[in-house]
Amino acid sequence: ETQCVKTAEYYLSLLLKDEDISVGASLLELGSKQGDLLLQAIQKGIRVTGFEFSEELAKVVVDRIGNNGQVIAGDVEKLFETTQQFDYIILNDILQKVYDPKKILQKIYQLLKKDGKILIVIPSLDSVSARVMKKKWIEFKPDRFWYFSNTTLSRLLYSLNFCQIKMSQANKAMNIECFYKSLKYYPAA
């Protein structure tokens, strides 16, 4: 089992938190990468839809999940075409990469069912690595338009009527294989 799979399992467990999954539950993941989280959700009986910026990476996800879900690739504006609502939505390392995070979160709010849950995974300015590395923080990359602290993200979410917001530091499992896969599709500057 790879570190990428362990990270996917961890993120899914944060979102589901010991709750009973209803028959027909649905999940949207923005930032599907290689599809590890989608595969974990499929194994739990959840209907999945993935979104990935990279057309090449989206093909990898389609190959992995087959007919067990849907994959949307390309510009994030394609999300605005769907009217389907989801029980669970995960923004996996994506909010800092969009031009207008407020607009994306407004759409996410519309896509989320009334009692749905959202998990946002982003590098945080409050993280130990950000505070220690300062200007040399590894997350300062050219493909990032926004950086959030717990305070700025909470304010943004509250302004859009999201409620019951909980913040915590996520533990990303990373080994050389997972790091290499990431660099293959998202080269460092």
PDB file of C-alpha atoms in Angstrom:
ATOM      1  CA  GLU A   1       0.000   0.000   0.000  1.00  0.00           C
ATOM      2  CA  THR A   2       1.509   3.309  -1.055  1.00  0.00           C
ATOM      3  CA  GLN A   3       1.735   6.490   0.973  1.00  0.00           C
ATOM      4  CA  CYS A   4      -0.630   8.136  -1.525  1.00  0.00           C
ATOM      5  CA  VAL A   5      -3.272   5.515  -0.715  1.00  0.00           C
ATOM      6  CA  LYS A   6      -2.726   6.026   3.026  1.00  0.00           C
ATOM      7  CA  THR A   7      -3.223   9.765   2.586  1.00  0.00           C
ATOM      8  CA  ALA A   8      -6.426   9.129   0.605  1.00  0.00           C
ATOM      9  CA  GLU A   9      -7.714   6.808   3.339  1.00  0.00           C
ATOM     10  CA  TYR A  10      -6.902   9.418   5.968  1.00  0.00           C
ATOM     11  CA  TYR A  11      -8.708  12.237   4.136  1.00  0.00           C
ATOM     12  CA  LEU A  12     -11.755  10.043   3.537  1.00  0.00           C
ATOM     13  CA  SER A  13     -11.817   9.060   7.228  1.00  0.00           C
ATOM     14  CA  LEU A  14     -11.724  12.758   8.217  1.00  0.00           C
ATOM     15  CA  LEU A  15     -14.735  13.409   6.022  1.00  0.00           C
ATOM     16  CA  LEU A  16     -16.795  10.354   6.992  1.00  0.00           C
ATOM     17  CA  LYS A  17     -15.939  10.351  10.737  1.00  0.00           C
ATOM     18  CA  ASP A  18     -17.581   7.030  11.702  1.00  0.00           C
ATOM     19  CA  GLU A  19     -20.925   7.915  10.169  1.00  0.00           C
ATOM     20  CA  ASP A  20     -23.156   5.388   8.484  1.00  0.00           C
ATOM     21  CA  ILE A  21     -22.986   5.905   4.748  1.00  0.00           C
ATOM     22  CA  SER A  22     -26.437   5.981   3.206  1.00  0.00           C
ATOM     23  CA  VAL A  23     -27.183   3.930   0.123  1.00  0.00           C
ATOM     24  CA  GLY A  24     -26.589   6.075  -2.937  1.00  0.00           C
ATOM     25  CA  ALA A  25     -24.327   8.551  -1.138  1.00  0.00           C
ATOM     26  CA  SER A  26     -22.342  10.714  -3.531  1.00  0.00           C
ATOM     27  CA  LEU A  27     -18.929  12.340  -3.398  1.00  0.00           C
ATOM     28  CA  LEU A  28     -17.254  15.011  -5.512  1.00  0.00           C
ATOM     29  CA  GLU A  29     -13.481  15.330  -5.265  1.00  0.00           C
ATOM     30  CA  LEU A  30     -11.784  18.357  -6.777  1.00  0.00           C
ATOM     31  CA  GLY A  31      -8.110  17.547  -7.237  1.00  0.00           C
ATOM     32  CA  SER A  32      -8.436  13.818  -7.822  1.00  0.00           C
ATOM     33  CA  LYS A  33      -4.740  13.338  -8.677  1.00  0.00           C
ATOM     34  CA  GLN A  34      -4.319   9.588  -9.418  1.00  0.00           C
ATOM     35  CA  GLY A  35      -7.790   8.705  -8.098  1.00  0.00           C
ATOM     36  CA  ASP A  36      -6.740   7.016  -4.844  1.00  0.00           C
ATOM     37  CA  LEU A  37      -9.442   8.706  -2.766  1.00  0.00           C
ATOM     38  CA  LEU A  38     -12.127   8.000  -5.360  1.00  0.00           C
ATOM     39  CA  LEU A  39     -11.187   4.311  -5.330  1.00  0.00           C
ATOM     40  CA  GLN A  40     -11.436   4.242  -1.518  1.00  0.00           C
ATOM     41  CA  ALA A  41     -14.891   5.854  -1.699  1.00  0.00           C
ATOM     42  CA  ILE A  42     -16.066   3.390  -4.382  1.00  0.00           C
ATOM     43  CA  GLN A  43     -15.059   0.517  -2.078  1.00  0.00           C
ATOM     44  CA  LYS A  44     -17.379   2.011   0.557  1.00  0.00           C
ATOM     45  CA  GLY A  45     -20.282   2.075  -1.906  1.00  0.00           C
ATOM     46  CA  ILE A  46     -20.183   5.812  -2.577  1.00  0.00           C
ATOM     47  CA  ARG A  47     -20.978   7.165  -6.067  1.00  0.00           C
ATOM     48  CA  VAL A  48     -18.015   9.294  -7.129  1.00  0.00           C
ATOM     49  CA  THR A  49     -17.269  12.210  -9.405  1.00  0.00           C
ATOM     50  CA  GLY A  50     -13.733  13.522  -9.737  1.00  0.00           C
ATOM     51  CA  PHE A  51     -12.359  16.770 -11.106  1.00  0.00           C
ATOM     52  CA  GLU A  52      -8.781  17.275 -12.230  1.00  0.00           C
ATOM     53  CA  PHE A  53      -7.141  20.234 -13.991  1.00  0.00           C
ATOM     54  CA  SER A  54      -4.727  17.989 -15.872  1.00  0.00           C
ATOM     55  CA  GLU A  55      -6.270  16.172 -18.857  1.00  0.00           C
ATOM     56  CA  GLU A  56      -3.438  13.627 -18.694  1.00  0.00           C
ATOM     57  CA  LEU A  57      -4.010  12.925 -15.023  1.00  0.00           C
ATOM     58  CA  ALA A  58      -7.781  12.729 -15.564  1.00  0.00           C
ATOM     59  CA  LYS A  59      -7.145   9.903 -18.063  1.00  0.00           C
ATOM     60  CA  VAL A  60      -5.215   8.051 -15.354  1.00  0.00           C
ATOM     61  CA  VAL A  61      -8.188   8.442 -13.000  1.00  0.00           C
ATOM     62  CA  VAL A  62     -10.656   7.264 -15.674  1.00  0.00           C
ATOM     63  CA  ASP A  63      -8.500   4.176 -16.290  1.00  0.00           C
ATOM     64  CA  ARG A  64      -8.410   3.426 -12.568  1.00  0.00           C
ATOM     65  CA  ILE A  65     -12.092   3.909 -11.707  1.00  0.00           C
ATOM     66  CA  GLY A  66     -13.544   2.700 -15.015  1.00  0.00           C
ATOM     67  CA  ASN A  67     -17.329   2.848 -15.149  1.00  0.00           C
ATOM     68  CA  ASN A  68     -17.572   3.268 -11.370  1.00  0.00           C
ATOM     69  CA  GLY A  69     -17.672   7.042 -11.541  1.00  0.00           C
ATOM     70  CA  GLN A  70     -17.369  10.187 -13.600  1.00  0.00           C
ATOM     71  CA  VAL A  71     -14.284  12.350 -14.174  1.00  0.00           C
ATOM     72  CA  ILE A  72     -14.368  15.992 -15.270  1.00  0.00           C
ATOM     73  CA  ALA A  73     -11.129  17.429 -16.648  1.00  0.00           C
ATOM     74  CA  GLY A  74      -9.801  20.829 -17.600  1.00  0.00           C
ATOM     75  CA  ASP A  75     -11.001  24.229 -16.518  1.00  0.00           C
ATOM     76  CA  VAL A  76     -12.710  24.414 -13.135  1.00  0.00           C
ATOM     77  CA  GLU A  77     -15.520  26.389 -14.817  1.00  0.00           C
ATOM     78  CA  LYS A  78     -16.825  23.003 -16.068  1.00  0.00           C
ATOM     79  CA  LEU A  79     -18.134  22.466 -12.547  1.00  0.00           C
ATOM     80  CA  PHE A  80     -20.602  25.272 -13.101  1.00  0.00           C
ATOM     81  CA  GLU A  81     -22.333  23.130 -15.738  1.00  0.00           C
ATOM     82  CA  THR A  82     -23.428  20.453 -13.261  1.00  0.00           C
ATOM     83  CA  THR A  83     -26.559  20.681 -11.150  1.00  0.00           C
ATOM     84  CA  GLN A  84     -26.057  17.385  -9.323  1.00  0.00           C
ATOM     85  CA  GLN A  85     -25.806  17.704  -5.553  1.00  0.00           C
ATOM     86  CA  PHE A  86     -23.388  15.723  -3.396  1.00  0.00           C
ATOM     87  CA  ASP A  87     -23.359  14.369   0.144  1.00  0.00           C
ATOM     88  CA  TYR A  88     -19.602  14.885   0.392  1.00  0.00           C
ATOM     89  CA  ILE A  89     -17.248  17.266  -1.369  1.00  0.00           C
ATOM     90  CA  ILE A  90     -13.483  17.281  -1.025  1.00  0.00           C
ATOM     91  CA  LEU A  91     -11.294  20.105  -2.279  1.00  0.00           C
ATOM     92  CA  ASN A  92      -7.964  18.304  -2.327  1.00  0.00           C
ATOM     93  CA  ASP A  93      -5.111  20.780  -2.654  1.00  0.00           C
ATOM     94  CA  ILE A  94      -7.035  22.893  -5.163  1.00  0.00           C
ATOM     95  CA  LEU A  95      -8.485  26.037  -3.561  1.00  0.00           C
ATOM     96  CA  GLN A  96      -5.145  27.857  -3.678  1.00  0.00           C
ATOM     97  CA  LYS A  97      -4.854  27.117  -7.425  1.00  0.00           C
ATOM     98  CA  VAL A  98      -8.033  28.787  -8.678  1.00  0.00           C
ATOM     99  CA  TYR A  99      -8.323  32.433  -9.733  1.00  0.00           C
ATOM    100  CA  ASP A 100     -11.445  33.088  -7.669  1.00  0.00           C
ATOM    101  CA  PRO A 101     -11.782  30.839  -4.592  1.00  0.00           C
ATOM    102  CA  LYS A 102     -14.901  32.688  -3.431  1.00  0.00           C
ATOM    103  CA  LYS A 103     -16.691  31.922  -6.718  1.00  0.00           C
ATOM    104  CA  ILE A 104     -15.664  28.251  -6.514  1.00  0.00           C
ATOM    105  CA  LEU A 105     -16.851  27.969  -2.914  1.00  0.00           C
ATOM    106  CA  GLN A 106     -20.179  29.609  -3.831  1.00  0.00           C
ATOM    107  CA  LYS A 107     -20.666  26.876  -6.453  1.00  0.00           C
ATOM    108  CA  ILE A 108     -19.549  24.197  -3.994  1.00  0.00           C
ATOM    109  CA  TYR A 109     -22.177  25.478  -1.548  1.00  0.00           C
ATOM    110  CA  GLN A 110     -24.837  24.997  -4.249  1.00  0.00           C
ATOM    111  CA  LEU A 111     -23.531  21.508  -5.079  1.00  0.00           C
ATOM    112  CA  LEU A 112     -23.534  20.388  -1.438  1.00  0.00           C
ATOM    113  CA  LYS A 113     -26.716  18.732  -0.151  1.00  0.00           C
ATOM    114  CA  LYS A 114     -28.423  20.347   2.844  1.00  0.00           C
ATOM    115  CA  ASP A 115     -26.715  18.129   5.440  1.00  0.00           C
ATOM    116  CA  GLY A 116     -23.649  17.497   3.310  1.00  0.00           C
ATOM    117  CA  LYS A 117     -20.044  17.741   4.433  1.00  0.00           C
ATOM    118  CA  ILE A 118     -17.064  19.402   2.834  1.00  0.00           C
ATOM    119  CA  LEU A 119     -13.378  18.779   3.471  1.00  0.00           C
ATOM    120  CA  ILE A 120     -10.856  21.361   2.296  1.00  0.00           C
ATOM    121  CA  VAL A 121      -7.226  20.243   2.183  1.00  0.00           C
ATOM    122  CA  ILE A 122      -4.805  23.111   1.576  1.00  0.00           C
ATOM    123  CA  PRO A 123      -1.341  24.137   2.661  1.00  0.00           C
ATOM    124  CA  SER A 124      -1.802  26.508   5.581  1.00  0.00           C
ATOM    125  CA  LEU A 125       0.160  29.603   6.456  1.00  0.00           C
ATOM    126  CA  ASP A 126      -0.366  28.471  10.058  1.00  0.00           C
ATOM    127  CA  SER A 127       1.495  25.190   9.512  1.00  0.00           C
ATOM    128  CA  VAL A 128       4.747  24.459  11.298  1.00  0.00           C
ATOM    129  CA  SER A 129       6.546  24.086   7.965  1.00  0.00           C
ATOM    130  CA  ALA A 130       5.339  27.530   6.794  1.00  0.00           C
ATOM    131  CA  ARG A 131       6.418  29.186  10.031  1.00  0.00           C
ATOM    132  CA  VAL A 132       9.830  27.485  10.037  1.00  0.00           C
ATOM    133  CA  MET A 133      10.639  27.783   6.333  1.00  0.00           C
ATOM    134  CA  LYS A 134       9.232  31.322   5.942  1.00  0.00           C
ATOM    135  CA  LYS A 135      10.087  32.609   2.412  1.00  0.00           C
ATOM    136  CA  LYS A 136      11.522  29.206   1.456  1.00  0.00           C
ATOM    137  CA  TRP A 137       8.307  27.300   2.267  1.00  0.00           C
ATOM    138  CA  ILE A 138       7.896  24.486  -0.273  1.00  0.00           C
ATOM    139  CA  GLU A 139       4.264  25.467  -0.909  1.00  0.00           C
ATOM    140  CA  PHE A 140       5.218  28.825  -2.431  1.00  0.00           C
ATOM    141  CA  LYS A 141       4.824  27.742  -6.072  1.00  0.00           C
ATOM    142  CA  PRO A 142       4.004  29.563  -9.316  1.00  0.00           C
ATOM    143  CA  ASP A 143       0.707  27.682  -9.783  1.00  0.00           C
ATOM    144  CA  ARG A 144      -0.642  29.054  -6.479  1.00  0.00           C
ATOM    145  CA  PHE A 145      -2.714  32.231  -6.525  1.00  0.00           C
ATOM    146  CA  TRP A 146      -3.860  32.217  -2.891  1.00  0.00           C
ATOM    147  CA  TYR A 147      -2.530  31.294   0.518  1.00  0.00           C
ATOM    148  CA  PHE A 148      -4.797  30.865   3.517  1.00  0.00           C
ATOM    149  CA  SER A 149      -4.441  30.865   7.259  1.00  0.00           C
ATOM    150  CA  ASN A 150      -7.074  29.268   9.480  1.00  0.00           C
ATOM    151  CA  THR A 151      -8.508  32.739  10.099  1.00  0.00           C
ATOM    152  CA  THR A 152      -8.742  33.827   6.458  1.00  0.00           C
ATOM    153  CA  LEU A 153     -10.243  30.517   5.335  1.00  0.00           C
ATOM    154  CA  SER A 154     -12.783  30.550   8.192  1.00  0.00           C
ATOM    155  CA  ARG A 155     -13.826  34.104   7.356  1.00  0.00           C
ATOM    156  CA  LEU A 156     -14.281  33.209   3.710  1.00  0.00           C
ATOM    157  CA  LEU A 157     -16.359  30.122   4.546  1.00  0.00           C
ATOM    158  CA  TYR A 158     -18.557  31.940   7.076  1.00  0.00           C
ATOM    159  CA  SER A 159     -19.157  34.765   4.586  1.00  0.00           C
ATOM    160  CA  LEU A 160     -20.577  32.154   2.200  1.00  0.00           C
ATOM    161  CA  ASN A 161     -22.920  30.618   4.835  1.00  0.00           C
ATOM    162  CA  PHE A 162     -20.888  27.497   5.543  1.00  0.00           C
ATOM    163  CA  CYS A 163     -21.325  26.581   9.197  1.00  0.00           C
ATOM    164  CA  GLN A 164     -19.918  24.208  11.807  1.00  0.00           C
ATOM    165  CA  ILE A 165     -16.398  24.823  10.566  1.00  0.00           C
ATOM    166  CA  LYS A 166     -13.631  22.762  12.156  1.00  0.00           C
ATOM    167  CA  MET A 167      -9.957  23.331  11.436  1.00  0.00           C
ATOM    168  CA  SER A 168      -7.198  20.823  11.986  1.00  0.00           C
ATOM    169  CA  GLN A 169      -3.778  20.050  10.671  1.00  0.00           C
ATOM    170  CA  ALA A 170      -3.874  17.215   8.156  1.00  0.00           C
ATOM    171  CA  ASN A 171      -1.182  14.600   8.108  1.00  0.00           C
ATOM    172  CA  LYS A 172      -0.058  13.957   4.573  1.00  0.00           C
ATOM    173  CA  ALA A 173       1.815  10.692   4.157  1.00  0.00           C
ATOM    174  CA  MET A 174       4.554  11.186   1.598  1.00  0.00           C
ATOM    175  CA  ASN A 175       7.312   8.936   0.386  1.00  0.00           C
ATOM    176  CA  ILE A 176       9.556   9.157  -2.660  1.00  0.00           C
ATOM    177  CA  GLU A 177       7.053   7.278  -4.879  1.00  0.00           C
ATOM    178  CA  CYS A 178       4.200   9.632  -3.973  1.00  0.00           C
ATOM    179  CA  PHE A 179       6.485  12.663  -4.342  1.00  0.00           C
ATOM    180  CA  TYR A 180       7.638  11.463  -7.783  1.00  0.00           C
ATOM    181  CA  LYS A 181       4.052  10.938  -8.978  1.00  0.00           C
ATOM    182  CA  SER A 182       3.218  14.448  -7.826  1.00  0.00           C
ATOM    183  CA  LEU A 183       6.178  15.972  -9.679  1.00  0.00           C
ATOM    184  CA  LYS A 184       5.333  14.062 -12.846  1.00  0.00           C
ATOM    185  CA  TYR A 185       2.019  15.884 -13.217  1.00  0.00           C
ATOM    186  CA  TYR A 186       2.800  19.060 -11.279  1.00  0.00           C
ATOM    187  CA  PRO A 187       6.454  19.964 -11.949  1.00  0.00           C
ATOM    188  CA  ALA A 188       8.217  22.192  -9.468  1.00  0.00           C
ATOM    189  CA  ALA A 189       9.164  25.666 -10.628  1.00  0.00           C
TER     190      ALA A 189
END
